[in-house]
Coordinates of C-alpha atoms and ligand atoms in Angstrom, one line a residue:
M1351 CA 0.0 0.0 0.0
W1352 CA 2.3 2.8 1.2
R1353 CA 5.5 0.8 1.0
L1354 CA 6.4 3.1 -1.7
A1355 CA 9.3 1.3 -3.3
R1356 CA 11.5 3.1 -0.6
S1357 CA 10.6 6.3 -2.5
A1358 CA 12.2 7.6 -5.7
A1359 CA 15.4 8.0 -3.8
S1360 CA 16.5 4.4 -3.9
N1361 CA 15.8 4.3 -7.7
L1362 CA 18.0 7.2 -8.2
R1363 CA 20.7 5.5 -6.2
R1364 CA 20.5 2.5 -8.3
A1365 CA 20.6 4.6 -11.4
R1366 CA 23.6 6.7 -10.4
P1367 CA 26.6 5.1 -8.7
F1368 CA 29.1 7.6 -7.3
S1369 CA 31.3 7.9 -10.3
S1370 CA 29.1 7.4 -13.3
C1371 CA 27.8 11.0 -13.7
I1372 CA 29.7 13.9 -15.2
P1373 CA 28.1 16.9 -13.4
G1374 CA 27.8 20.2 -15.1
P1375 CA 29.7 23.2 -13.7
C1376 CA 28.3 25.3 -11.0
I1377 CA 28.9 29.1 -10.9
V1378 CA 30.1 30.4 -7.6
H1379 CA 30.5 34.1 -6.7
K1380 CA 32.8 33.5 -3.7
R1381 CA 36.3 32.5 -3.1
G1382 CA 38.5 31.1 -0.5
A1383 CA 37.3 30.6 3.1
D1384 CA 33.8 31.9 2.1
I1385 CA 33.3 28.8 0.0
L1386 CA 34.4 26.5 2.8
H1387 CA 31.8 28.2 5.0
D1388 CA 29.0 27.8 2.5
P1389 CA 27.3 24.4 2.8
W1390 CA 26.1 24.7 -0.8
F1391 CA 29.5 24.8 -2.3
N1392 CA 31.6 23.2 0.4
K1393 CA 33.2 19.9 -0.4
D1394 CA 35.4 19.8 2.7
T1395 CA 38.5 17.7 1.9
G1396 CA 36.9 16.7 -1.4
F1397 CA 38.1 19.8 -3.4
P1398 CA 40.5 18.6 -6.2
L1399 CA 43.8 20.3 -6.2
T1400 CA 43.1 22.2 -9.5
E1401 CA 39.9 23.6 -7.9
R1402 CA 41.8 24.6 -4.8
D1403 CA 44.0 26.7 -7.0
R1404 CA 41.2 28.2 -9.0
L1405 CA 39.2 29.1 -6.0
G1406 CA 41.9 30.4 -3.6
L1407 CA 41.6 27.3 -1.3
R1408 CA 45.3 26.2 -1.3
G1409 CA 46.5 26.1 2.2
L1410 CA 43.0 26.3 3.7
L1411 CA 42.6 22.5 3.7
P1412 CA 44.8 19.6 4.7
P1413 CA 46.7 18.5 1.6
R1414 CA 45.2 15.1 1.0
V1415 CA 42.1 15.0 -1.3
I1416 CA 39.5 12.7 0.0
S1417 CA 36.9 11.3 -2.6
F1418 CA 33.2 11.7 -2.2
E1419 CA 32.9 7.9 -1.6
Q1420 CA 35.5 8.1 1.2
Q1421 CA 33.8 11.1 2.8
Y1422 CA 30.5 9.2 2.6
A1423 CA 32.0 6.1 4.2
R1424 CA 33.6 8.1 6.9
F1425 CA 30.4 9.8 7.8
M1426 CA 28.5 6.5 7.9
E1427 CA 31.2 5.1 10.2
S1428 CA 30.8 7.9 12.7
Y1429 CA 27.1 7.5 12.5
H1430 CA 27.3 3.7 13.2
S1431 CA 29.8 4.2 16.1
L1432 CA 27.4 6.8 17.6
E1433 CA 24.6 4.1 17.3
K1434 CA 26.9 1.6 19.1
N1435 CA 28.0 4.0 21.8
T1436 CA 24.5 5.1 22.7
Q1437 CA 23.1 1.6 22.9
G1438 CA 20.9 1.3 26.0
Q1439 CA 20.4 5.0 26.4
P1440 CA 16.9 6.4 26.5
D1441 CA 15.2 6.6 23.0
G1442 CA 14.9 10.4 23.1
F1443 CA 18.6 10.9 23.9
V1444 CA 19.6 8.5 21.1
S1445 CA 17.3 10.1 18.5
L1446 CA 18.5 13.6 19.4
A1447 CA 22.2 12.5 19.2
K1448 CA 21.4 11.1 15.7
W1449 CA 19.6 14.3 14.7
R1450 CA 22.6 16.4 15.8
I1451 CA 25.2 14.4 13.8
L1452 CA 23.0 14.7 10.7
N1453 CA 22.2 18.4 11.4
R1454 CA 25.9 19.2 11.7
L1455 CA 26.6 17.6 8.3
H1456 CA 23.6 19.6 6.9
D1457 CA 25.1 22.8 8.2
R1458 CA 28.5 22.0 6.7
N1459 CA 28.2 20.1 3.4
E1460 CA 24.8 19.9 1.8
T1461 CA 25.8 17.7 -1.0
L1462 CA 27.1 15.0 1.2
Y1463 CA 24.2 15.4 3.6
Y1464 CA 21.6 14.9 0.9
R1465 CA 23.5 11.9 -0.5
V1466 CA 23.6 10.1 2.8
L1467 CA 19.9 11.0 3.4
I1468 CA 18.8 9.7 0.0
D1469 CA 20.8 6.5 0.3
N1470 CA 19.6 5.8 3.8
I1471 CA 16.1 7.3 3.7
E1472 CA 14.4 4.5 5.5
D1473 CA 16.8 4.9 8.5
F1474 CA 17.1 8.6 8.4
A1475 CA 13.5 9.7 7.7
P1476 CA 12.4 8.9 11.3
I1477 CA 15.2 11.3 12.4
I1478 CA 14.8 14.3 10.1
Y1479 CA 11.1 13.8 10.0
T1480 CA 8.5 12.2 12.3
P1481 CA 8.9 11.2 15.1
T1482 CA 12.3 12.8 16.0
V1483 CA 11.5 16.1 14.3
G1484 CA 8.7 16.5 17.0
L1485 CA 11.3 16.2 19.8
V1486 CA 13.6 18.6 17.9
C1487 CA 10.8 21.2 17.7
Q1488 CA 10.0 20.8 21.4
N1489 CA 13.6 21.5 22.2
Y1490 CA 14.4 23.9 19.3
S1491 CA 15.4 26.9 21.3
G1492 CA 17.9 24.9 23.4
L1493 CA 19.2 23.0 20.3
F1494 CA 19.6 26.1 18.2
R1495 CA 23.0 26.7 16.8
R1496 CA 22.4 28.4 13.5
P1497 CA 19.3 29.6 11.6
R1498 CA 17.9 27.7 8.6
G1499 CA 15.2 29.2 6.3
M1500 CA 13.5 32.5 6.9
Y1501 CA 11.7 33.9 9.9
F1502 CA 8.9 36.5 9.4
S1503 CA 7.4 37.9 12.6
A1504 CA 4.5 40.1 13.5
K1505 CA 7.1 42.8 14.1
D1506 CA 8.1 42.7 10.4
K1507 CA 4.7 44.1 9.3
G1508 CA 5.3 46.4 6.4
E1509 CA 8.8 45.1 5.8
M1510 CA 8.3 41.7 4.2
M1511 CA 8.4 42.9 0.6
S1512 CA 12.0 44.0 1.1
M1513 CA 12.9 41.2 3.6
I1514 CA 12.2 38.5 1.1
Y1515 CA 15.1 39.8 -1.0
N1516 CA 17.4 39.0 1.9
W1517 CA 17.2 35.3 0.9
P1518 CA 20.4 34.6 -0.9
A1519 CA 19.1 32.3 -3.7
N1520 CA 17.7 34.0 -6.8
Q1521 CA 15.3 31.2 -7.6
V1522 CA 13.0 29.4 -5.1
D1523 CA 10.7 26.7 -6.3
M1524 CA 9.2 25.2 -3.1
I1525 CA 8.4 26.9 0.2
V1526 CA 7.0 25.1 3.3
L1527 CA 5.4 27.6 5.6
T1528 CA 4.1 27.2 9.2
D1529 CA 2.9 29.5 11.9
G1530 CA 3.8 26.8 14.5
S1531 CA 0.3 26.7 15.9
R1532 CA -0.3 22.9 15.6
I1533 CA 2.9 21.1 15.3
L1534 CA 2.2 17.4 14.7
G1535 CA 0.0 16.4 17.7
L1536 CA 2.2 18.5 20.0
G1537 CA 0.1 21.7 19.9
D1538 CA 1.4 25.3 19.7
L1539 CA 5.2 25.4 19.6
G1540 CA 5.5 28.9 18.3
V1541 CA 8.8 29.7 16.5
Q1542 CA 10.1 26.3 17.4
G1543 CA 7.8 24.8 14.7
I1544 CA 10.4 25.8 12.0
G1545 CA 11.7 22.2 12.4
I1546 CA 8.7 21.0 10.5
P1547 CA 9.2 23.0 7.2
I1548 CA 12.9 22.0 7.4
G1549 CA 12.1 18.3 7.7
K1550 CA 9.3 18.4 5.0
L1551 CA 11.7 20.1 2.6
D1552 CA 14.4 17.5 3.3
M1553 CA 11.8 15.0 2.2
Y1554 CA 11.2 17.0 -1.0
V1555 CA 14.9 16.8 -1.8
A1556 CA 15.2 13.1 -0.9
A1557 CA 12.0 11.8 -2.4
A1558 CA 11.3 14.2 -5.2
G1559 CA 14.7 15.4 -6.2
I1560 CA 13.8 19.1 -5.7
N1561 CA 17.1 21.1 -5.9
P1562 CA 17.9 22.1 -2.3
Q1563 CA 19.2 25.4 -3.5
R1564 CA 15.7 26.2 -4.5
I1565 CA 13.8 25.4 -1.3
L1566 CA 12.9 27.7 1.5
P1567 CA 11.5 26.7 4.9
V1568 CA 9.6 29.6 6.5
M1569 CA 8.3 30.4 10.0
L1570 CA 5.6 33.0 10.4
D1571 CA 6.0 34.0 14.0
V1572 CA 2.7 35.7 15.1
G1573 CA 3.3 34.9 18.8
T1574 CA 2.4 31.8 20.8
N1575 CA -0.3 30.9 23.3
N1576 CA 2.0 28.3 24.8
Q1577 CA 2.5 29.6 28.3
K1578 CA 5.4 27.3 29.0
L1579 CA 7.3 28.7 26.0
L1580 CA 6.4 32.3 26.9
E1581 CA 8.0 31.8 30.3
D1582 CA 11.0 29.9 28.9
R1583 CA 14.1 32.1 29.1
L1584 CA 15.6 30.3 26.1
Y1585 CA 12.6 30.7 23.9
L1586 CA 13.6 32.3 20.6
G1587 CA 10.2 33.5 19.3
L1588 CA 8.1 36.6 19.9
R1589 CA 7.0 36.7 23.5
Q1590 CA 3.4 37.7 22.9
P1591 CA 0.0 36.0 22.5
R1592 CA -0.8 34.9 18.9
L1593 CA -2.3 37.5 16.7
E1594 CA -5.9 36.9 15.8
G1595 CA -8.5 37.9 13.2
E1596 CA -7.7 40.5 10.6
E1597 CA -4.3 41.3 12.3
Y1598 CA -3.3 37.7 11.7
L1599 CA -4.5 37.5 8.2
S1600 CA -2.8 40.7 7.2
I1601 CA 0.5 39.2 8.2
V1602 CA -0.1 36.1 6.1
D1603 CA -1.4 38.2 3.2
E1604 CA 1.8 40.3 3.3
F1605 CA 4.0 37.3 3.3
M1606 CA 2.1 35.7 0.3
E1607 CA 2.3 38.9 -1.7
A1608 CA 6.0 39.3 -1.0
V1609 CA 6.8 35.7 -2.0
H1610 CA 4.7 36.0 -5.2
T1611 CA 6.4 39.3 -6.1
R1612 CA 9.9 37.8 -5.9
W1613 CA 9.2 34.3 -7.1
P1614 CA 5.8 34.3 -8.9
K1615 CA 6.1 30.6 -9.7
A1616 CA 7.1 29.3 -6.2
I1617 CA 4.7 26.7 -4.7
V1618 CA 3.8 27.4 -1.1
Q1619 CA 2.9 24.4 1.1
F1620 CA 1.0 25.4 4.3
E1621 CA 1.9 23.1 7.1
D1622 CA 0.7 22.5 10.7
F1623 CA -1.6 25.5 11.0
Q1624 CA -4.3 25.2 13.6
M1625 CA -7.6 24.2 12.0
K1626 CA -9.3 27.5 11.8
W1627 CA -6.4 29.1 9.9
A1628 CA -5.7 26.0 7.8
F1629 CA -9.2 26.1 6.2
E1630 CA -9.4 29.9 6.1
T1631 CA -6.0 30.4 4.4
L1632 CA -6.7 27.5 1.9
Q1633 CA -10.0 29.2 1.0
R1634 CA -8.3 32.6 0.8
Y1635 CA -5.3 31.8 -1.4
R1636 CA -6.0 28.6 -3.4
K1637 CA -7.4 30.5 -6.4
R1638 CA -4.8 33.3 -6.3
F1639 CA -1.5 31.5 -5.6
C1640 CA 0.0 28.1 -6.4
M1641 CA -0.4 26.7 -2.8
F1642 CA -1.9 23.8 -1.0
N1643 CA -2.5 22.7 2.6
D1644 CA -0.6 19.5 3.3
D1645 CA -2.6 18.6 6.4
I1646 CA -5.9 19.0 4.7
Q1647 CA -5.1 17.9 1.2
G1648 CA -1.9 15.8 1.4
T1649 CA -3.2 13.7 4.2
A1650 CA -6.5 13.2 2.5
G1651 CA -4.8 11.9 -0.6
V1652 CA -2.6 9.4 1.4
A1653 CA -5.5 8.3 3.5
L1654 CA -7.8 7.8 0.5
A1655 CA -5.1 5.7 -1.2
G1656 CA -4.9 3.6 2.0
L1657 CA -8.7 3.2 2.2
L1658 CA -8.9 2.1 -1.5
G1659 CA -6.0 -0.2 -0.9
T1660 CA -7.9 -1.8 2.0
V1661 CA -10.9 -2.5 -0.2
R1662 CA -8.5 -4.3 -2.6
T1663 CA -6.9 -6.2 0.2
Q1664 CA -10.3 -7.4 1.2
G1665 CA -10.6 -8.9 -2.3
R1666 CA -13.5 -6.6 -3.1
P1667 CA -14.1 -4.4 -6.2
L1668 CA -13.0 -0.8 -5.8
A1669 CA -16.6 0.4 -6.2
D1670 CA -17.3 -1.3 -2.9
F1671 CA -15.6 1.6 -1.2
A1672 CA -19.0 3.4 -1.4
N1673 CA -20.3 0.8 1.1
Q1674 CA -17.5 1.0 3.6
K1675 CA -18.4 2.0 7.1
I1676 CA -15.7 4.4 8.2
V1677 CA -15.3 5.9 11.7
V1678 CA -13.0 8.9 11.7
V1679 CA -11.8 10.0 15.1
G1680 CA -10.7 13.7 15.0
A1681 CA -12.6 16.4 13.3
G1682 CA -9.7 18.8 12.7
S1683 CA -8.0 19.9 9.5
A1684 CA -6.7 16.4 8.8
G1685 CA -9.9 14.4 9.6
L1686 CA -12.1 16.7 7.7
G1687 CA -9.7 16.8 4.7
V1688 CA -9.9 13.0 4.6
L1689 CA -13.7 12.9 4.8
N1690 CA -14.0 15.6 2.1
M1691 CA -11.9 13.6 -0.3
A1692 CA -13.5 10.3 0.6
V1693 CA -17.0 11.7 0.0
Q1694 CA -15.9 13.0 -3.4
A1695 CA -14.6 9.5 -4.2
V1696 CA -17.8 7.8 -3.2
K1697 CA -19.9 10.2 -5.2
R1698 CA -17.7 9.5 -8.3
M1699 CA -18.2 5.8 -7.8
A1700 CA -21.8 5.6 -6.7
G1701 CA -23.3 8.8 -8.0
A1702 CA -24.1 12.2 -6.6
D1703 CA -27.0 10.8 -4.4
A1704 CA -24.8 8.2 -2.7
N1705 CA -25.0 8.4 1.1
P1706 CA -21.5 7.5 2.5
Q1707 CA -21.5 5.6 5.8
F1708 CA -19.0 7.9 7.5
F1709 CA -19.1 8.6 11.2
L1710 CA -17.2 11.5 12.6
L1711 CA -16.1 12.0 16.3
D1712 CA -14.2 14.8 18.0
K1713 CA -13.3 15.4 21.6
D1714 CA -17.0 15.6 22.5
G1715 CA -17.9 12.3 20.8
L1716 CA -20.1 11.5 17.8
I1717 CA -21.0 14.7 15.8
T1718 CA -24.6 14.9 14.9
K1719 CA -26.9 17.7 13.6
A1720 CA -28.3 17.9 17.2
R1721 CA -25.0 19.4 18.3
K1722 CA -25.5 23.0 19.6
V1723 CA -22.3 24.5 18.2
I1724 CA -20.8 22.9 15.2
D1725 CA -17.9 24.0 13.1
P1726 CA -19.1 24.8 9.6
A1727 CA -16.3 22.6 8.1
A1728 CA -17.6 19.6 10.1
A1729 CA -21.3 20.3 9.5
P1730 CA -21.6 18.3 6.2
F1731 CA -20.5 15.2 8.0
A1732 CA -22.8 15.5 11.1
K1733 CA -25.3 12.6 11.2
A1734 CA -29.0 13.3 11.3
P1735 CA -30.5 11.8 14.5
A1736 CA -32.8 9.7 12.4
E1737 CA -29.9 8.2 10.5
I1738 CA -28.3 6.8 13.7
E1739 CA -31.4 6.1 15.8
E1740 CA -31.8 2.5 14.6
L1741 CA -28.2 1.9 15.6
G1742 CA -29.0 3.1 19.1
L1743 CA -26.6 6.1 18.8
M1744 CA -27.1 9.7 19.7
E1745 CA -25.2 13.0 19.8
G1746 CA -21.9 12.8 21.6
A1747 CA -21.8 9.0 21.7
N1748 CA -18.4 7.9 22.8
L1749 CA -15.9 6.0 20.7
I1750 CA -16.5 2.6 22.2
E1751 CA -20.3 2.9 21.8
V1752 CA -19.8 4.0 18.2
V1753 CA -17.4 1.1 17.3
K1754 CA -19.6 -1.5 19.0
K1755 CA -22.8 -0.3 17.3
V1756 CA -21.5 0.6 13.9
K1757 CA -19.0 -2.4 13.5
P1758 CA -16.9 -0.3 11.1
H1759 CA -14.8 -1.6 8.3
V1760 CA -12.3 1.2 9.0
L1761 CA -11.3 3.0 12.2
L1762 CA -9.2 6.0 11.3
G1763 CA -7.6 8.2 13.9
L1764 CA -6.5 11.8 13.3
S1765 CA -7.2 13.1 16.8
G1766 CA -3.6 13.8 18.0
V1767 CA -4.5 11.8 21.2
G1768 CA -2.1 9.0 22.0
G1769 CA -3.8 5.7 23.1
V1770 CA -7.4 6.8 22.3
F1771 CA -7.8 3.4 20.5
N1772 CA -7.5 1.6 23.8
E1773 CA -7.8 -2.1 24.5
E1774 CA -11.6 -2.0 24.7
V1775 CA -11.9 -0.1 21.4
L1776 CA -9.5 -2.4 19.7
K1777 CA -11.2 -5.5 21.0
A1778 CA -14.5 -4.1 19.7
M1779 CA -13.0 -4.0 16.2
R1780 CA -13.0 -7.8 16.3
E1781 CA -16.8 -7.6 15.7
S1782 CA -16.2 -5.4 12.6
D1783 CA -18.4 -6.3 9.6
S1784 CA -15.2 -6.7 7.7
A1785 CA -13.1 -9.9 7.8
K1786 CA -10.0 -7.6 7.4
P1787 CA -10.8 -4.4 9.3
A1788 CA -8.5 -1.5 8.9
I1789 CA -7.0 0.4 11.8
F1790 CA -5.2 3.6 10.9
A1791 CA -3.6 5.3 13.8
M1792 CA -2.4 8.3 11.8
S1793 CA -1.6 10.9 14.5
N1794 CA 2.0 12.0 15.0
P1795 CA 4.5 11.7 16.5
T1796 CA 4.7 8.2 17.9
M1797 CA 3.5 9.0 21.4
N1798 CA 0.4 10.7 19.9
A1799 CA -0.5 7.7 17.8
E1800 CA -4.0 6.5 18.6
C1801 CA -2.5 3.0 19.3
A1802 CA 0.8 1.2 18.9
A1803 CA 1.0 -1.5 16.2
V1804 CA 1.7 -4.2 18.7
D1805 CA -1.5 -3.4 20.6
A1806 CA -3.6 -3.2 17.5
F1807 CA -2.6 -6.8 16.4
K1808 CA -2.8 -8.1 20.0
H1809 CA -6.3 -6.8 20.7
A1810 CA -8.0 -6.4 17.3
G1811 CA -6.6 -9.7 15.8
E1812 CA -4.2 -10.8 13.2
N1813 CA -6.3 -10.0 10.2
I1814 CA -6.3 -6.3 10.5
V1815 CA -4.8 -3.9 8.0
F1816 CA -2.7 -1.6 10.1
A1817 CA -1.2 1.8 9.3
S1818 CA 0.3 4.5 11.3
G1819 CA 1.5 8.1 10.8
S1820 CA 4.8 7.6 12.4
P1821 CA 6.8 4.4 11.7
F1822 CA 6.3 1.3 13.9
K1823 CA 8.2 -2.0 13.4
N1824 CA 6.4 -4.9 11.9
V1825 CA 4.9 -7.1 14.7
D1826 CA 6.0 -10.7 15.3
L1827 CA 2.7 -12.6 15.7
G1828 CA 4.3 -15.9 16.6
N1829 CA 4.0 -19.0 14.4
G1830 CA 6.3 -17.4 11.9
K1831 CA 3.6 -14.8 11.1
V1832 CA 4.2 -11.1 10.8
G1833 CA 1.7 -8.2 11.3
H1834 CA 2.7 -5.7 8.6
V1835 CA 2.8 -2.1 9.5
N1836 CA 2.2 0.4 6.7
Q1837 CA 3.1 4.1 7.1
A1838 CA 0.2 6.4 6.3
N1839 CA 1.9 9.7 6.2
N1840 CA 1.4 12.6 3.8
M1841 CA 5.2 12.4 3.1
Y1842 CA 4.3 9.9 0.4
L1843 CA 2.3 12.4 -1.4
F1844 CA 3.4 16.0 -0.9
P1845 CA 6.8 15.6 -2.6
G1846 CA 5.0 14.4 -5.8
I1847 CA 2.3 17.1 -5.6
G1848 CA 5.0 19.8 -5.3
L1849 CA 7.2 18.3 -8.0
G1850 CA 4.3 17.8 -10.4
A1851 CA 3.0 21.3 -9.8
L1852 CA 6.4 22.8 -10.3
L1853 CA 7.2 21.0 -13.5
S1854 CA 3.8 21.7 -15.0
G1855 CA 4.1 25.3 -14.0
A1856 CA 0.5 25.1 -12.8
R1857 CA -1.1 28.4 -11.9
L1858 CA -2.8 26.8 -9.0
I1859 CA -3.3 23.4 -7.4
S1860 CA -6.7 21.9 -8.2
D1861 CA -8.7 19.1 -6.6
G1862 CA -8.1 17.1 -9.8
M1863 CA -4.4 17.4 -9.4
L1864 CA -4.6 16.2 -5.8
Q1865 CA -6.9 13.4 -6.8
A1866 CA -4.5 12.2 -9.5
A1867 CA -1.7 12.1 -6.9
S1868 CA -3.7 9.9 -4.5
E1869 CA -4.7 7.5 -7.2
C1870 CA -1.1 6.5 -8.0
I1871 CA 0.4 6.4 -4.5
R1872 CA 1.6 2.9 -4.9
D1873 CA 4.1 4.0 -7.4
I1874 CA 7.1 6.1 -6.8
T1875 CA 7.1 9.9 -6.4
A1876 CA 8.1 10.4 -10.1
E1877 CA 4.8 8.7 -11.0
V1878 CA 2.9 11.0 -8.6
G1879 CA 4.6 14.0 -10.1
A1880 CA 3.8 12.9 -13.6
A1881 CA 0.1 12.3 -12.7
V1882 CA 0.0 15.8 -11.2
I1883 CA 1.5 17.3 -14.4
Q1884 CA -1.0 15.5 -16.6
A1885 CA -3.9 16.6 -14.5
A1886 CA -2.6 20.2 -14.6
V1887 CA -2.3 19.9 -18.4
A1888 CA -5.8 18.4 -18.8
E1889 CA -7.3 21.3 -16.7
E1890 CA -5.3 23.8 -18.8
L1891 CA -3.5 25.1 -15.7
A1892 CA 0.0 24.2 -16.9
E1893 CA 2.1 27.1 -18.1
G1894 CA 5.4 25.1 -18.4
H1895 CA 8.7 25.2 -16.5
G1896 CA 12.1 26.1 -17.8
D1897 CA 12.5 25.2 -21.4
I1898 CA 9.4 23.0 -21.5
G1899 CA 6.3 24.9 -22.5
P1900 CA 2.7 23.8 -22.1
R1901 CA 2.5 22.5 -25.7
E1902 CA 5.5 20.1 -25.1
L1903 CA 3.9 19.0 -21.9
R1904 CA 0.6 18.3 -23.7
Q1905 CA 2.4 16.2 -26.3
M1906 CA 4.2 13.9 -23.8
S1907 CA 2.9 10.4 -23.3
K1908 CA 2.6 9.1 -19.7
E1909 CA 5.9 7.4 -20.0
E1910 CA 7.6 10.5 -21.4
T1911 CA 6.1 12.6 -18.6
V1912 CA 7.6 10.2 -16.0
E1913 CA 10.9 10.4 -17.7
H1914 CA 10.7 14.2 -17.8
V1915 CA 10.1 14.2 -14.1
K1916 CA 13.0 11.9 -13.4
H1917 CA 15.2 13.9 -15.6
N1918 CA 14.4 17.0 -13.5
M1919 CA 15.2 15.5 -10.2
W1920 CA 18.2 17.0 -8.5
F1921 CA 20.9 14.5 -7.4
P1922 CA 23.7 15.2 -4.9
I1923 CA 27.0 15.0 -6.6
Y1924 CA 30.0 17.4 -6.5
S1925 CA 29.9 19.8 -9.5
P1926 CA 33.1 21.6 -10.7
L1927 CA 32.9 25.1 -9.2
V1928 CA 33.6 28.0 -11.6
H1929 CA 34.3 31.3 -10.1
E1930 CA 32.5 34.4 -11.5
K1931 CA 32.7 37.9 -10.0
Ligands
NAI987 N1 -0.3 10.8 9.1 C1 -0.4 12.0 8.5 O1 0.0 12.1 7.4 C2 -0.9 13.2 9.3 C3 -1.2 13.1 10.6 N2 -1.7 14.2 11.2 C4 -1.9 14.1 12.6 O2 -3.3 14.3 12.9 C5 -3.5 14.8 14.2 C6 -4.5 15.9 14.1 O3 -4.2 16.9 13.2 P1 -5.2 18.1 12.9 O4 -6.5 17.5 12.3 O5 -4.6 19.1 12.0 O6 -5.5 18.7 14.3 P2 -6.7 19.5 14.9 O7 -6.3 20.1 16.1 O8 -7.2 20.4 13.8 O9 -7.9 18.4 15.2 C7 -7.8 17.5 16.2 C8 -9.2 16.9 16.3 O10 -9.2 15.8 17.2 C9 -10.3 15.9 18.1 N3 -10.0 15.2 19.4 C10 -9.3 15.7 20.4 N4 -9.3 14.8 21.4 C11 -10.1 13.8 21.0 C12 -10.5 12.6 21.6 N5 -10.2 12.2 22.8 N6 -11.4 11.8 20.8 C13 -11.8 12.1 19.6 N7 -11.4 13.2 19.0 C14 -10.5 14.1 19.7 C15 -10.5 17.4 18.3 O11 -11.8 17.7 18.8 C16 -10.3 17.9 16.9 O12 -11.5 17.8 16.1 C17 -2.1 15.3 14.6 O13 -1.6 14.5 15.6 C18 -1.3 15.3 13.4 O14 0.1 14.9 13.6 C19 -2.0 15.4 10.5 C20 -1.8 15.5 9.2 C21 -1.1 14.4 8.5
PYR988 C1 2.5 14.4 8.9 C2 1.9 15.7 9.2 O1 1.8 16.5 8.3 C3 1.4 16.0 10.5 O2 1.5 15.1 11.4 O3 1.0 17.1 10.7
MG989 MG1 1.5 18.4 9.1

């Protein structure tokens, strides 16, 4: 399902051993020590002697030239000895130590960093992304050594149009933006949430081959309502409550205008905004800018792919999806995004009058039309009392009641609450109307997952289809059997969405493009990107990118589009540096 061929990265690795590429030259406007201190251009001891002469590096490095392969091996050796030396230490300590060693390399030599990341993505994704990135965000102010990306704060109002030109790269293709208000399931982390855009963009480079010189992580610091952070003497963000209402929107507006002015074609991914702003900003900008909200739209795509995959696993025709009983726990940006896309899929399969059997719960239980105050975004999924009367359910019914009475085919958690699928709930899933019920504990990081994989298989039985947002190991069920754990995380989708949108030069990101992405999630990111391009072309949104115009895109077959995407993926290899004043 989501075991995505270890992402496009491993294909790239197979296709390109260390020495087989002759990279094109790279223009550098610096010389001497400035180059060594710039992680873009720095090759550490890897600078050939001729290049040391050309760039004024002679004498600034030890004399021996070390090859990229040797540097790579040396880094991996230190990484493995760190693993050995920290054996038996608490998990958090080990994870942070691993993050530090990778982060130091990132700060020093980006080419080597991305190469080790790409080649070891399965081991390193849990460090640079969920779950460790959550721990890093929680401790960001203490861990801080140097900045990465850009920080726009409420104090910068009126200045953003000029500030955006402080970013040193002339071209930016992909921006991930957060206001830090809902970081994974960890709540409001203020400026410390910058770790999420950084981790997401690393996944873009690793999985989609986006050129790391053209990415930009951005923190929009509008204050924080996290009292603990406000009182923390190390806290690096604005010490003020979050801006609200028009004041808040005017900051986001100004940022979006500034980005669009400098890089009209850049794609902006909104990430980890609290629900009210996630929906409001998506509504506000989606027709004006090339942007999407990953938590609403990326998550929906990946969950839908999983839900459709589950129908297939049950040996049923895909159209049977329309009859699946799905209980969604969590009515936030992610849960509602999933339901919106799932409803669209049912209507496509079973007609506009189809009545999907979806049940939505939030912290106050089952959401029905009888609820006094209901969020407008959740309202379309509220059950009419008459619909649930015969099941013996009513407004606010708790999760265990709902599971016992509905006997769902799928139980999907996007609540951010660790352990909410407790033993009783999981045992109740044994009575599901499906022989292979699906349990998706999609909340992040690991401690916020609705249940652990081992508990799901233990209490709900061996036949379940299990997926989680953060990685869990497969479960040994005894008798030689293994309970397979899938990872249901938007990381399998957003790199392809961004890459496809970028290479199509789409004016905006449509539902059709997102739908196309979710339909081919079993394939590698290049396929996702190609599907997104083709959807953009079909909807006449594609304006082309670089030398490839909309007409050329239109004329490409599916295979040619996939090739075109692969050809445009950046790959870490040292390029000869040519100095220009
Ligand atoms: N696996 C993935 O790809 C993704 C996972 N997520 C995860 O989903 C979680 C939620 O994200 P958002 O929807 O953006 O958050 P949100 O804050 O917008 O929504 C959370 C929802 O959960 C509900 N809730 C809280 N306690 C509950 C309880 N005990 N029982 C039932 N519902 C409860 C709240 O009422 C709210 O409706 C986070 O942990 C996030 O990490 C989000 C996006 C992608
Ligand atoms: C994966 C992700 O986007 C989240 O947990 O918010
Ligand atoms: Mg997110």
